PDB file of C-alpha atoms in Angstrom:
ATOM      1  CA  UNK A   1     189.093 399.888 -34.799  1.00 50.00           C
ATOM      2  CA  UNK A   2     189.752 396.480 -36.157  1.00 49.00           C
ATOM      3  CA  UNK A   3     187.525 395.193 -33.442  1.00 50.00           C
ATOM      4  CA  UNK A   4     184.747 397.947 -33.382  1.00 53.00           C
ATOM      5  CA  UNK A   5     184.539 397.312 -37.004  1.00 51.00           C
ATOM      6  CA  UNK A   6     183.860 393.275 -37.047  1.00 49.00           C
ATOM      7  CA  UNK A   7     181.504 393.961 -34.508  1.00 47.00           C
ATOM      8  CA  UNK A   8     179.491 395.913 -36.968  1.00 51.00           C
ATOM      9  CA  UNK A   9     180.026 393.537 -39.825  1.00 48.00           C
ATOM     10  CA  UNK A  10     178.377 390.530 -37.545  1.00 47.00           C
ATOM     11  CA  UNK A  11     175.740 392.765 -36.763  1.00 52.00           C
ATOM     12  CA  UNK A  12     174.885 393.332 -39.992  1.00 54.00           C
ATOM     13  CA  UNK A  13     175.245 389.686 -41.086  1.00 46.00           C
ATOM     14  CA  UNK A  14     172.290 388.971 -38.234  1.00 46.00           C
ATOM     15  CA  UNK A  15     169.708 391.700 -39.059  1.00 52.00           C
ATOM     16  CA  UNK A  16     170.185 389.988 -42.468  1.00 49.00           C
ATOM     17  CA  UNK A  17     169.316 386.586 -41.895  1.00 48.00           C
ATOM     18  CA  UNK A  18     166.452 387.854 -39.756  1.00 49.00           C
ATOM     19  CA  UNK A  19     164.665 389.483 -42.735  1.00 45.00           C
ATOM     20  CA  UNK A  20     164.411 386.487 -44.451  1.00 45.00           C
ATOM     21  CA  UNK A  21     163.215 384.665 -41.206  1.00 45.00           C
ATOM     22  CA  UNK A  22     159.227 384.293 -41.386  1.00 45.00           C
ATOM     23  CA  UNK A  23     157.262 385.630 -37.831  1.00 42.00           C
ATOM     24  CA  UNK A  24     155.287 383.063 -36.353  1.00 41.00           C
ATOM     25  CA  UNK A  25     153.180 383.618 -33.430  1.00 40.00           C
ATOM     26  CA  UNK A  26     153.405 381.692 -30.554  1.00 39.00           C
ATOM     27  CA  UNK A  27     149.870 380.770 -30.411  1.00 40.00           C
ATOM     28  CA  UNK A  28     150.456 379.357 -34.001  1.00 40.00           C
ATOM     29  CA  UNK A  29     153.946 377.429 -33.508  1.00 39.00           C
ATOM     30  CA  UNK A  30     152.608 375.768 -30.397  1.00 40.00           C
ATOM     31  CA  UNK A  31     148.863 375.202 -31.542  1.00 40.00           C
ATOM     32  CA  UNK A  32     148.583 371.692 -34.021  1.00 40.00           C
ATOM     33  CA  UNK A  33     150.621 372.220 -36.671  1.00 38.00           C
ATOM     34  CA  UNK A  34     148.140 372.019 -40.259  1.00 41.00           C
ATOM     35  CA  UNK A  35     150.779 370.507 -42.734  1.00 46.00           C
ATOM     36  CA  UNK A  36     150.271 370.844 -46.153  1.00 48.00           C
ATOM     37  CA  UNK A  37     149.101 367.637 -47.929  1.00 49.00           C
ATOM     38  CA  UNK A  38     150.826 366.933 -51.085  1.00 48.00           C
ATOM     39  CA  UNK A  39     148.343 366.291 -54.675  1.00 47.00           C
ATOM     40  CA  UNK A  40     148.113 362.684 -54.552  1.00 45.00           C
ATOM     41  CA  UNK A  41     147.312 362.467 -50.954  1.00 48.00           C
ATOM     42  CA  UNK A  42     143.897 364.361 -51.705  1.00 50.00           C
ATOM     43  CA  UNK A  43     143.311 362.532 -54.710  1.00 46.00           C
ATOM     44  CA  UNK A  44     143.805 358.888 -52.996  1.00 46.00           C
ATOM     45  CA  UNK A  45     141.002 360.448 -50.104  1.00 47.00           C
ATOM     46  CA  UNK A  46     138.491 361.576 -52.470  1.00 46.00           C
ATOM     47  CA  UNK A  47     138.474 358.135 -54.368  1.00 46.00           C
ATOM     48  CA  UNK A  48     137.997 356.323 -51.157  1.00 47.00           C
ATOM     49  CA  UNK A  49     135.184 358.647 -50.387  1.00 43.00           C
ATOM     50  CA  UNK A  50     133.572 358.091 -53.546  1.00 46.00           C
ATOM     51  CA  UNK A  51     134.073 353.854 -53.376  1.00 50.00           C
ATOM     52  CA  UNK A  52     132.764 354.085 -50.014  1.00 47.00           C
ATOM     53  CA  UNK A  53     129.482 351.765 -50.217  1.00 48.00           C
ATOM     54  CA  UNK A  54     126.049 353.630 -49.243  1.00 50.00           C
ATOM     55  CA  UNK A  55     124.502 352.787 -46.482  1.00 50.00           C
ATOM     56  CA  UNK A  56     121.507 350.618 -47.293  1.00 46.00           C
ATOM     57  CA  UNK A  57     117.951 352.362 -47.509  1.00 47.00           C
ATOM     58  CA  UNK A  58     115.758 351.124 -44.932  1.00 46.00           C
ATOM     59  CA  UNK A  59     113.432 348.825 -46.243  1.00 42.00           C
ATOM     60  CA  UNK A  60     109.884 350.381 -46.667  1.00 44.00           C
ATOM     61  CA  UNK A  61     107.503 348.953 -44.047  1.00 48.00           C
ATOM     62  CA  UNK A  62     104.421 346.924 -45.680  1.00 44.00           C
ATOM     63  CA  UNK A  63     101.694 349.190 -45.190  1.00 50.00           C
ATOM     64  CA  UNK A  64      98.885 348.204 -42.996  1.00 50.00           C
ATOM     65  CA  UNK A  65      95.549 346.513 -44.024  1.00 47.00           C
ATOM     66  CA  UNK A  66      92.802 349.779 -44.384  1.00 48.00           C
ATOM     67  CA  UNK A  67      89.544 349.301 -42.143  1.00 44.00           C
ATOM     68  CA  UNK A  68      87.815 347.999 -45.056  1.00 41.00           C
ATOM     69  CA  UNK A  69      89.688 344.806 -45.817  1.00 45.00           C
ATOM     70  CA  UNK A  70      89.431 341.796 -43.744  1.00 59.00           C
ATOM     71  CA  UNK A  71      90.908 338.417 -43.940  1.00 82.00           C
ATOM     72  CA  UNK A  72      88.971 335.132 -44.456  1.00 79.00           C
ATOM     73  CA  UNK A  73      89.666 333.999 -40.767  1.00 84.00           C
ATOM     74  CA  UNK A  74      88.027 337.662 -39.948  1.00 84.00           C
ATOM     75  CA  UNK A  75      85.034 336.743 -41.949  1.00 82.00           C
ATOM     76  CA  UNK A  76      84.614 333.600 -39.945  1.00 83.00           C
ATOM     77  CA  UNK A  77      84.544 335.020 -36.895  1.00 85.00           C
ATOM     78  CA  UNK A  78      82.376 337.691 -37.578  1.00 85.00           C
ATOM     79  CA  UNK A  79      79.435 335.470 -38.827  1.00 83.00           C
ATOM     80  CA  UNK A  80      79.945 332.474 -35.720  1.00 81.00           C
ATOM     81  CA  UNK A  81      79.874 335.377 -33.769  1.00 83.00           C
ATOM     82  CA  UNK A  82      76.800 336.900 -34.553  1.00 83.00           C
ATOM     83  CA  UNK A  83      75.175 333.236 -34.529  1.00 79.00           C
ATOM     84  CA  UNK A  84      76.146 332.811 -31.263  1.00 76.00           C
ATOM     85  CA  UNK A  85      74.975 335.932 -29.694  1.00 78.00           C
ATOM     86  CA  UNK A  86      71.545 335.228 -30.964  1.00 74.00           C
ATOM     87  CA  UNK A  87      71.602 331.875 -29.544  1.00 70.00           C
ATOM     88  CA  UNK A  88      72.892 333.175 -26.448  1.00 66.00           C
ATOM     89  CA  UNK A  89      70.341 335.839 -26.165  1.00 63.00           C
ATOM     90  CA  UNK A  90      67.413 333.269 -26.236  1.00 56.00           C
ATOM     91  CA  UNK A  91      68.928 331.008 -24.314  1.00 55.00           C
ATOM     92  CA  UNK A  92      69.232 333.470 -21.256  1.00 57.00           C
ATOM     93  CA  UNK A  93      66.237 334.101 -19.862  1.00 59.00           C
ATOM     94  CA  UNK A  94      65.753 335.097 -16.248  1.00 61.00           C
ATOM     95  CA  UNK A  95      63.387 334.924 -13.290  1.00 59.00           C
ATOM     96  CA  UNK A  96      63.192 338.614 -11.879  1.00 60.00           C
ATOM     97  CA  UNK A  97      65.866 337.800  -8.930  1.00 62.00           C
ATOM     98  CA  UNK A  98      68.228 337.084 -12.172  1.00 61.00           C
ATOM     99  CA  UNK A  99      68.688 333.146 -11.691  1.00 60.00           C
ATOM    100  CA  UNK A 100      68.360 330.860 -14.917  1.00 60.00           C
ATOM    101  CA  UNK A 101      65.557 329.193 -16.081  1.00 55.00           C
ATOM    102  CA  UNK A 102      67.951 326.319 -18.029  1.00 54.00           C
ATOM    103  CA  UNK A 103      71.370 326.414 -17.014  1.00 56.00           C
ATOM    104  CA  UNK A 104      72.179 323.472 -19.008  1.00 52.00           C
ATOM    105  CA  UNK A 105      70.908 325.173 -22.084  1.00 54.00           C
ATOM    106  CA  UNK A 106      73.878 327.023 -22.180  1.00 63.00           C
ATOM    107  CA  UNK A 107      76.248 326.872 -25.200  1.00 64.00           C
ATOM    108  CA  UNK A 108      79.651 324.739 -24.441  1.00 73.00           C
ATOM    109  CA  UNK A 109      82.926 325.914 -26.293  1.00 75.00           C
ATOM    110  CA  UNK A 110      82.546 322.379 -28.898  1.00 77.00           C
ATOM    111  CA  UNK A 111      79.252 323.949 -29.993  1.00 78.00           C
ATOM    112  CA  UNK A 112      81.083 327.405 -31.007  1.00 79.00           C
ATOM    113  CA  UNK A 113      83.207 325.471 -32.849  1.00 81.00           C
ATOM    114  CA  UNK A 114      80.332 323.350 -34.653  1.00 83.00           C
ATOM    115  CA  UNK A 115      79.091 327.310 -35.635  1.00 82.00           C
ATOM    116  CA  UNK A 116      82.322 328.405 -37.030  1.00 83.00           C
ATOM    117  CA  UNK A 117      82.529 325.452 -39.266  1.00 84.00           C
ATOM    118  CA  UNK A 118      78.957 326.034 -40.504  1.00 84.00           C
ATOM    119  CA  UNK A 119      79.814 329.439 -40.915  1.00 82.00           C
ATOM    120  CA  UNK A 120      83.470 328.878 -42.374  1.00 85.00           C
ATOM    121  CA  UNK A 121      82.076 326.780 -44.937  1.00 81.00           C
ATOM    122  CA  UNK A 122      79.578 328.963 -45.876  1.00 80.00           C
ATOM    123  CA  UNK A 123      82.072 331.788 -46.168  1.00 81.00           C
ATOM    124  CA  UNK A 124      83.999 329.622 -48.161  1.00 80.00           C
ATOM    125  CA  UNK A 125      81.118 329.341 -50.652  1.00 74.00           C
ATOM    126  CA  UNK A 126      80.486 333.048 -51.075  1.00 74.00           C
ATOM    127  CA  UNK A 127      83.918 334.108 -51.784  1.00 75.00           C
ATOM    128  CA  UNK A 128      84.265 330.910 -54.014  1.00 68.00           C
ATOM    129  CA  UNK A 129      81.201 332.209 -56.328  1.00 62.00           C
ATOM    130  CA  UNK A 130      82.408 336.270 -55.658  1.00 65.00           C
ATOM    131  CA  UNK A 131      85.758 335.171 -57.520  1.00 64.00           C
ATOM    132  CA  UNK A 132      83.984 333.071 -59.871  1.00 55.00           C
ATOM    133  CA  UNK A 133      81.420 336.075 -60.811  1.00 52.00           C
ATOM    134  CA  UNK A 134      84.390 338.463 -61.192  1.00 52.00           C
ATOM    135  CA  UNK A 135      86.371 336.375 -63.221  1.00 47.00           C
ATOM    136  CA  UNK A 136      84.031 335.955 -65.485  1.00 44.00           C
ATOM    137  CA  UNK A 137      82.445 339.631 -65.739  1.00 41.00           C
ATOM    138  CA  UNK A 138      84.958 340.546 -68.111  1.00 37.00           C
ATOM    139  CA  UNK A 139      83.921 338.203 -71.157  1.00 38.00           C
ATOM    140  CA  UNK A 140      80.226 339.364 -70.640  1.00 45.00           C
ATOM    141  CA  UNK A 141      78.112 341.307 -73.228  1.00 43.00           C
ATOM    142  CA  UNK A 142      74.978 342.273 -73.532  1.00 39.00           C
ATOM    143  CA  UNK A 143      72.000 339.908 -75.684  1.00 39.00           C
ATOM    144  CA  UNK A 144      69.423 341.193 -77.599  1.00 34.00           C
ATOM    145  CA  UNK A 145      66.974 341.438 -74.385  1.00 39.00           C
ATOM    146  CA  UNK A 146      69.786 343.854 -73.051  1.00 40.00           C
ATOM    147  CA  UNK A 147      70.140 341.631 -70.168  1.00 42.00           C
ATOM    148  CA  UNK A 148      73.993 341.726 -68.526  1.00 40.00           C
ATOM    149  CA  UNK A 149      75.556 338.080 -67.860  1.00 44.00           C
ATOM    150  CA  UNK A 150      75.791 339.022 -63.985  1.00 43.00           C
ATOM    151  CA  UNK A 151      73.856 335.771 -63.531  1.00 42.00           C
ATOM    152  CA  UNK A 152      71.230 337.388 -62.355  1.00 48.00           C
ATOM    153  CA  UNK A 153      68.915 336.142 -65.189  1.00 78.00           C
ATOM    154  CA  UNK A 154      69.628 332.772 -64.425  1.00 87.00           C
ATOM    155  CA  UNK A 155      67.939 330.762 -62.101  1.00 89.00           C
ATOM    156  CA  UNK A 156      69.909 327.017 -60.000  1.00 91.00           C
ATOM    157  CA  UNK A 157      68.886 324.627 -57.849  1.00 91.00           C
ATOM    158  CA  UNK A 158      70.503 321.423 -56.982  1.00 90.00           C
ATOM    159  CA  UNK A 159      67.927 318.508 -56.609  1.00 89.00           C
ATOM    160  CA  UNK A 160      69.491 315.448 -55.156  1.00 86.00           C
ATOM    161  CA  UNK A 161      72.675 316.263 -57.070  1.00 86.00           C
ATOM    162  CA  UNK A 162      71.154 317.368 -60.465  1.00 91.00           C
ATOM    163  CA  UNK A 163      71.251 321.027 -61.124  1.00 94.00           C
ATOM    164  CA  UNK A 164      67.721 322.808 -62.441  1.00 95.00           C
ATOM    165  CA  UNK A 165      68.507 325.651 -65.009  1.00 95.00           C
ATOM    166  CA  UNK A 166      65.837 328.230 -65.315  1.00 93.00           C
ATOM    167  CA  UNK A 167      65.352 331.268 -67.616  1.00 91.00           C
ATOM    168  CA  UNK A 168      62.838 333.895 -68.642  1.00 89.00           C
ATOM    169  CA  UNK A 169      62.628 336.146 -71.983  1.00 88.00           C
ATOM    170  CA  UNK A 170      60.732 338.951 -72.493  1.00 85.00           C
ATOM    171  CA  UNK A 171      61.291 339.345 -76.445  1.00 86.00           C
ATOM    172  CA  UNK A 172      62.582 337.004 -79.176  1.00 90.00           C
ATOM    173  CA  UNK A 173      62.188 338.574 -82.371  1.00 88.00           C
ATOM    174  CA  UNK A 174      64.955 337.072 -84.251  1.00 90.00           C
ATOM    175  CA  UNK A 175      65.689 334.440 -82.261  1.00 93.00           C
ATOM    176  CA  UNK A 176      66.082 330.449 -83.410  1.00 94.00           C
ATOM    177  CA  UNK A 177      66.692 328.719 -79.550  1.00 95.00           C
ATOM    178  CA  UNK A 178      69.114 328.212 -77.452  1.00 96.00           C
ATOM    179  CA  UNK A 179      72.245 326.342 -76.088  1.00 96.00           C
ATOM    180  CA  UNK A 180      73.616 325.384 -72.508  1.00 96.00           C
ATOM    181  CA  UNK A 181      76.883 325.628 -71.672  1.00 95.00           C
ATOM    182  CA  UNK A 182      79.089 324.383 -68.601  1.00 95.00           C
ATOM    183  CA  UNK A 183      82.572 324.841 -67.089  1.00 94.00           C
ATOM    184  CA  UNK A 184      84.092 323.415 -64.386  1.00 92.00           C
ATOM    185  CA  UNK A 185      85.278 326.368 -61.616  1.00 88.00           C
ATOM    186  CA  UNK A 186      88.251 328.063 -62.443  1.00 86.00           C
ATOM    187  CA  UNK A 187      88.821 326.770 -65.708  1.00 89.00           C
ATOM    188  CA  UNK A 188      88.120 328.393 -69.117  1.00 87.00           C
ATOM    189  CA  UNK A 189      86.411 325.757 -72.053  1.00 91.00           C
ATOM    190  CA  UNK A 190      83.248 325.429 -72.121  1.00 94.00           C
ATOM    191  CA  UNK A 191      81.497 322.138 -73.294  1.00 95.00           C
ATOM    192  CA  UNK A 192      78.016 321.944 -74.952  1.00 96.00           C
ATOM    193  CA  UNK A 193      75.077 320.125 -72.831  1.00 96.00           C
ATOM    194  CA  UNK A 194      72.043 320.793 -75.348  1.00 96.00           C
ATOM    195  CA  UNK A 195      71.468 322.603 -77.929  1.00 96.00           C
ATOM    196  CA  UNK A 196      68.087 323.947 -79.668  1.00 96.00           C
ATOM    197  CA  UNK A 197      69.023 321.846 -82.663  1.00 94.00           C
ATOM    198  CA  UNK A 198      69.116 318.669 -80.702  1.00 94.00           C
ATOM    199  CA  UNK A 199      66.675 319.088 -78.022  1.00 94.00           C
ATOM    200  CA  UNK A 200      63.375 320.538 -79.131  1.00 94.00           C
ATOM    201  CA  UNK A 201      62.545 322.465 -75.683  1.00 95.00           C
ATOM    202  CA  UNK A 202      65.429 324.956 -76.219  1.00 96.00           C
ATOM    203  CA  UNK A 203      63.973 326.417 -79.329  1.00 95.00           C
ATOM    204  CA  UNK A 204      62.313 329.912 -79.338  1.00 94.00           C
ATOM    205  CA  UNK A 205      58.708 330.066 -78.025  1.00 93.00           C
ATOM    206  CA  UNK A 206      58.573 333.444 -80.674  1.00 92.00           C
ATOM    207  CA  UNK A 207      58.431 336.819 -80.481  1.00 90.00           C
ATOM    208  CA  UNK A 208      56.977 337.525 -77.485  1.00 90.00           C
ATOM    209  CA  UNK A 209      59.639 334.921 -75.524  1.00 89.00           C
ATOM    210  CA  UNK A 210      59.017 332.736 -72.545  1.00 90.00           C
ATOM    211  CA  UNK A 211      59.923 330.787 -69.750  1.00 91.00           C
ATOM    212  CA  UNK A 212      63.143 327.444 -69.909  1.00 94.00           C
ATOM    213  CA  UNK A 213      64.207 324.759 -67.660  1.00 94.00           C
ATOM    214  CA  UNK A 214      66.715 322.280 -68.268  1.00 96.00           C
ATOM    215  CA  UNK A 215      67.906 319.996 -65.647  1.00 95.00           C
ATOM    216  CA  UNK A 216      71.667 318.385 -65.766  1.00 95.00           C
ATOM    217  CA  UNK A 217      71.741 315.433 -64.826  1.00 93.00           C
ATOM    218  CA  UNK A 218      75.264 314.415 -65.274  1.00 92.00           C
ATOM    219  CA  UNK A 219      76.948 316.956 -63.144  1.00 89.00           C
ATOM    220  CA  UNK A 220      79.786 315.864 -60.209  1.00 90.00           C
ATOM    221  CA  UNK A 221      80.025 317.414 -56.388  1.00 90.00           C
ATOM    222  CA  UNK A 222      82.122 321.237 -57.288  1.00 89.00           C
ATOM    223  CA  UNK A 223      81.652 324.080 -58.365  1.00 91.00           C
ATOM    224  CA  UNK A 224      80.146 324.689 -62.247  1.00 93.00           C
ATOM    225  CA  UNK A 225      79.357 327.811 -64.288  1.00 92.00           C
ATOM    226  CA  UNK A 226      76.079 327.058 -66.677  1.00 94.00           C
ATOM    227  CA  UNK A 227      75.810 329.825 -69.863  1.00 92.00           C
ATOM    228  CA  UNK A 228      72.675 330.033 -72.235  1.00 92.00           C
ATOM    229  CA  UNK A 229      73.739 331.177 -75.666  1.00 92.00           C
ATOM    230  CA  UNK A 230      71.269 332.494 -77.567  1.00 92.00           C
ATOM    231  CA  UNK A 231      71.058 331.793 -81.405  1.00 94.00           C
ATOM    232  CA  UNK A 232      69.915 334.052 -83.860  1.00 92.00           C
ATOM    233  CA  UNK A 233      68.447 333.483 -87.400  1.00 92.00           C
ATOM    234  CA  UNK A 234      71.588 335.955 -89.055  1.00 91.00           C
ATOM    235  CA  UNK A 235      73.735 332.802 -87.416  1.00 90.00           C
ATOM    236  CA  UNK A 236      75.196 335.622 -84.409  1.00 90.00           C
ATOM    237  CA  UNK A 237      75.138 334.044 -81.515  1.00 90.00           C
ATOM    238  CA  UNK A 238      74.903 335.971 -77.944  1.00 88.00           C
ATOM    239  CA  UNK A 239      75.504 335.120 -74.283  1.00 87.00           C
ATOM    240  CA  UNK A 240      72.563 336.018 -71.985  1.00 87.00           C
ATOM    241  CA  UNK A 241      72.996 334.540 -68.571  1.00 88.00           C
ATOM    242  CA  UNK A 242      75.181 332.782 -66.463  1.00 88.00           C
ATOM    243  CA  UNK A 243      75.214 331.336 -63.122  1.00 89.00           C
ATOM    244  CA  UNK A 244      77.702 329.555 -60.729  1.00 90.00           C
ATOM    245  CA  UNK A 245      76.730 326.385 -58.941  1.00 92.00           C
ATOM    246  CA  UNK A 246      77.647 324.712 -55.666  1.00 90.00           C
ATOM    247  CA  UNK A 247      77.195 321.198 -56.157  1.00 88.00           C
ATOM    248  CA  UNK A 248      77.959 319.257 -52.357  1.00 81.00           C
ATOM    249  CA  UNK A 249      78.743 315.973 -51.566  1.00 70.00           C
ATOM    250  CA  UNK A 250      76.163 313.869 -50.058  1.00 64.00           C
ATOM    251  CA  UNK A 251      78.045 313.815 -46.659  1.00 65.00           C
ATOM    252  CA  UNK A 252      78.489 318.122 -47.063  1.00 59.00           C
ATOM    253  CA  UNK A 253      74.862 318.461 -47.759  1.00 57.00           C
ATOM    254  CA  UNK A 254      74.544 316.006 -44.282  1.00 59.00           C
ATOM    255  CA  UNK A 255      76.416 317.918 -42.090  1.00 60.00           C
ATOM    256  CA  UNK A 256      74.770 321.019 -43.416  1.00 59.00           C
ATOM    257  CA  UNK A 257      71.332 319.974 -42.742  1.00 62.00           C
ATOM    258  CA  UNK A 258      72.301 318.649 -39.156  1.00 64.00           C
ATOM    259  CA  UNK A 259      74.009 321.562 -38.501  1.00 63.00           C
ATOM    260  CA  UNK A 260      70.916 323.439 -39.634  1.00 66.00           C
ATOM    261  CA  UNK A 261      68.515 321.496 -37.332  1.00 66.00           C
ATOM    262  CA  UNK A 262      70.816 321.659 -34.461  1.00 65.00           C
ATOM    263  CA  UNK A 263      70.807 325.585 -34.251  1.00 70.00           C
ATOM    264  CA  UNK A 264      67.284 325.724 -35.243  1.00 69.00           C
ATOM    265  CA  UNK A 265      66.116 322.821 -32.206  1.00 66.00           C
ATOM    266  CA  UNK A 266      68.611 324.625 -29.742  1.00 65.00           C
ATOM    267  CA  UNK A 267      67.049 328.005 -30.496  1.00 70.00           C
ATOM    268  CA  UNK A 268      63.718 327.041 -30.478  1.00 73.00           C
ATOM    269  CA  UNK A 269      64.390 324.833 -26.847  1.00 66.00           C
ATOM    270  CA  UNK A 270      65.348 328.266 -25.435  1.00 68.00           C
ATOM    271  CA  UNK A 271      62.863 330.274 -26.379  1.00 66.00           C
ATOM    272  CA  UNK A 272      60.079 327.060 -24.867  1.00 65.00           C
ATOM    273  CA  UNK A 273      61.519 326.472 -22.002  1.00 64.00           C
ATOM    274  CA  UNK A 274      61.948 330.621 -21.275  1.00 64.00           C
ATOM    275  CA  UNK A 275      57.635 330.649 -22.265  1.00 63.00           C
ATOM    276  CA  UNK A 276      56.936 327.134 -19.812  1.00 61.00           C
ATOM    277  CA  UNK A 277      59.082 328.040 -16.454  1.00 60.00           C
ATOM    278  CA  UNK A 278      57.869 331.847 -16.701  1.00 58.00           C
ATOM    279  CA  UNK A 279      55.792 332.363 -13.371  1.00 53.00           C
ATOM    280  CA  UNK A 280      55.238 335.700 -14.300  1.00 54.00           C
ATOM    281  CA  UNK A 281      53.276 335.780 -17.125  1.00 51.00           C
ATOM    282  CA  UNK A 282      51.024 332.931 -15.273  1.00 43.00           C
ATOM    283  CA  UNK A 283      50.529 330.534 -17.915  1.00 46.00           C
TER     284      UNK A 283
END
């Protein structure tokens, strides 16, 4: 009895303990075990997380030139290119089994480059007097013959290194004469060549206006901007035209004109010796 009865006491004692005993699948218990991470240990991750630098945006590409912009050296090209296919095309002319009339005539690679400095120069010059004409379009107005300083109403031309000014009105009703101005490129004062007080020419011709030269004669090889003022008899003054001037250097203005002959003499060789060895036409 004794026996029989610890037997049931130690029984009991184990169905006991096993209530308290949590189940745990197999597939669980030998799976990875997901421990629990204590408070801190999250709070240490998400700080790291949130010092973590950023990755670096990529940097934005430049974006490419449109179709309608071109570069100076583009420019160049363009224009020496042109000039030499026209020379080209009158220097080839042909007998009808396709030989030659003047081989020699034909253009070597130093004349190209002669073109492209005629023509670089000459692009040079435009874009010089484009940036001078916008820079100077926003201190224009309009003068009491509504005429816009564009320079347009003002007529150059450089004589042996003097510049001719030239300038029409069609009305002067209240008008006493007239003063010249000049600037040196890409600057902004103006100094005072003549002035209707001073030089009797530049006063007004009267109401019904008329025609004004005045030739500087103590301008330097560069670039100038002229201005006529107009003065009125209420003492307003008003700027009426304005024109930017190339002034070269003797040896510029040398190399231009040979350059000049060269292409003209070259062109016109072609075309006379494509007219003289012709035995077609029969001449």
């Amino acid at each position: 009895m004794k026996f029989s009865a610890l037997l049931l006491v130690v029984a009991g004692v184990v169905e006991t303990s096993n209530a308290f005993v949590p189940f745990a699948p197999r597939a669980v218990v030998t799976g990875p075990l997901a421990m629990n991470k204590p408070f801190f240990a999250d709070s240490e991750d998400t700080e790291q997380v949130a010092e973590a630098p950023a990755e670096a945006p990529a940097a934005a590409e430049a974006p490419a030139p449109t179709a309608g912009e071109s570069s100076f050296e583009d420019e160049v090209e363009e224009l020496a290119q042109e000039e030499i296919r026209k020379l080209k095309k009158a220097s080839k002319f042909k007998t009808a089994g396709g030989v030659e009339y003047a081989p020699w005539m034909n253009m070597s690679a130093d004349e190209e480059d002669e073109i492209r400095k005629v023509m670089k120069s000459k692009a040079e010059a435009r874009r010089k007097r484009q940036l001078e004409e916008a820079s100077a379009s926003g201190a224009l107005i309009m003068d009491s013959q509504a005429q816009e300083l564009s320079g347009g109403g003002l007529q150059t031309k450089v004589i042996n290194g003097d510049v001719e000014l030239e300038w029409t009105t069609s009305s002067e009703a209240a008008t006493k004469g007239f003063i010249i101005k000049r600037r040196a490129a890409r600057t902004e004062e103006f100094e005072v060549l003549a002035s209707w007080e001073d030089w009797g020419p530049l006063a007004s011709k009267g109401p019904q206006g008329g025609s004004y030269r005045y030739l500087d004669s103590t301008t330097t090889p560069g670039g100038w901007v002229y201005r006529v003022t107009e003065c009125e008899n209420s003492g307003a003054t008003n700027d009426i035209c304005q024109a930017l001037v190339d002034v070269q250097t003797e040896e510029e203005q040398r190399g231009a004109v040979i350059a000049a002959v060269g292409i003209s003499v070259f062109a016109i060789a072609a075309v006379a010796a494509g007219i003289l060895l012709d035995p077609v036409g029969g001449y």
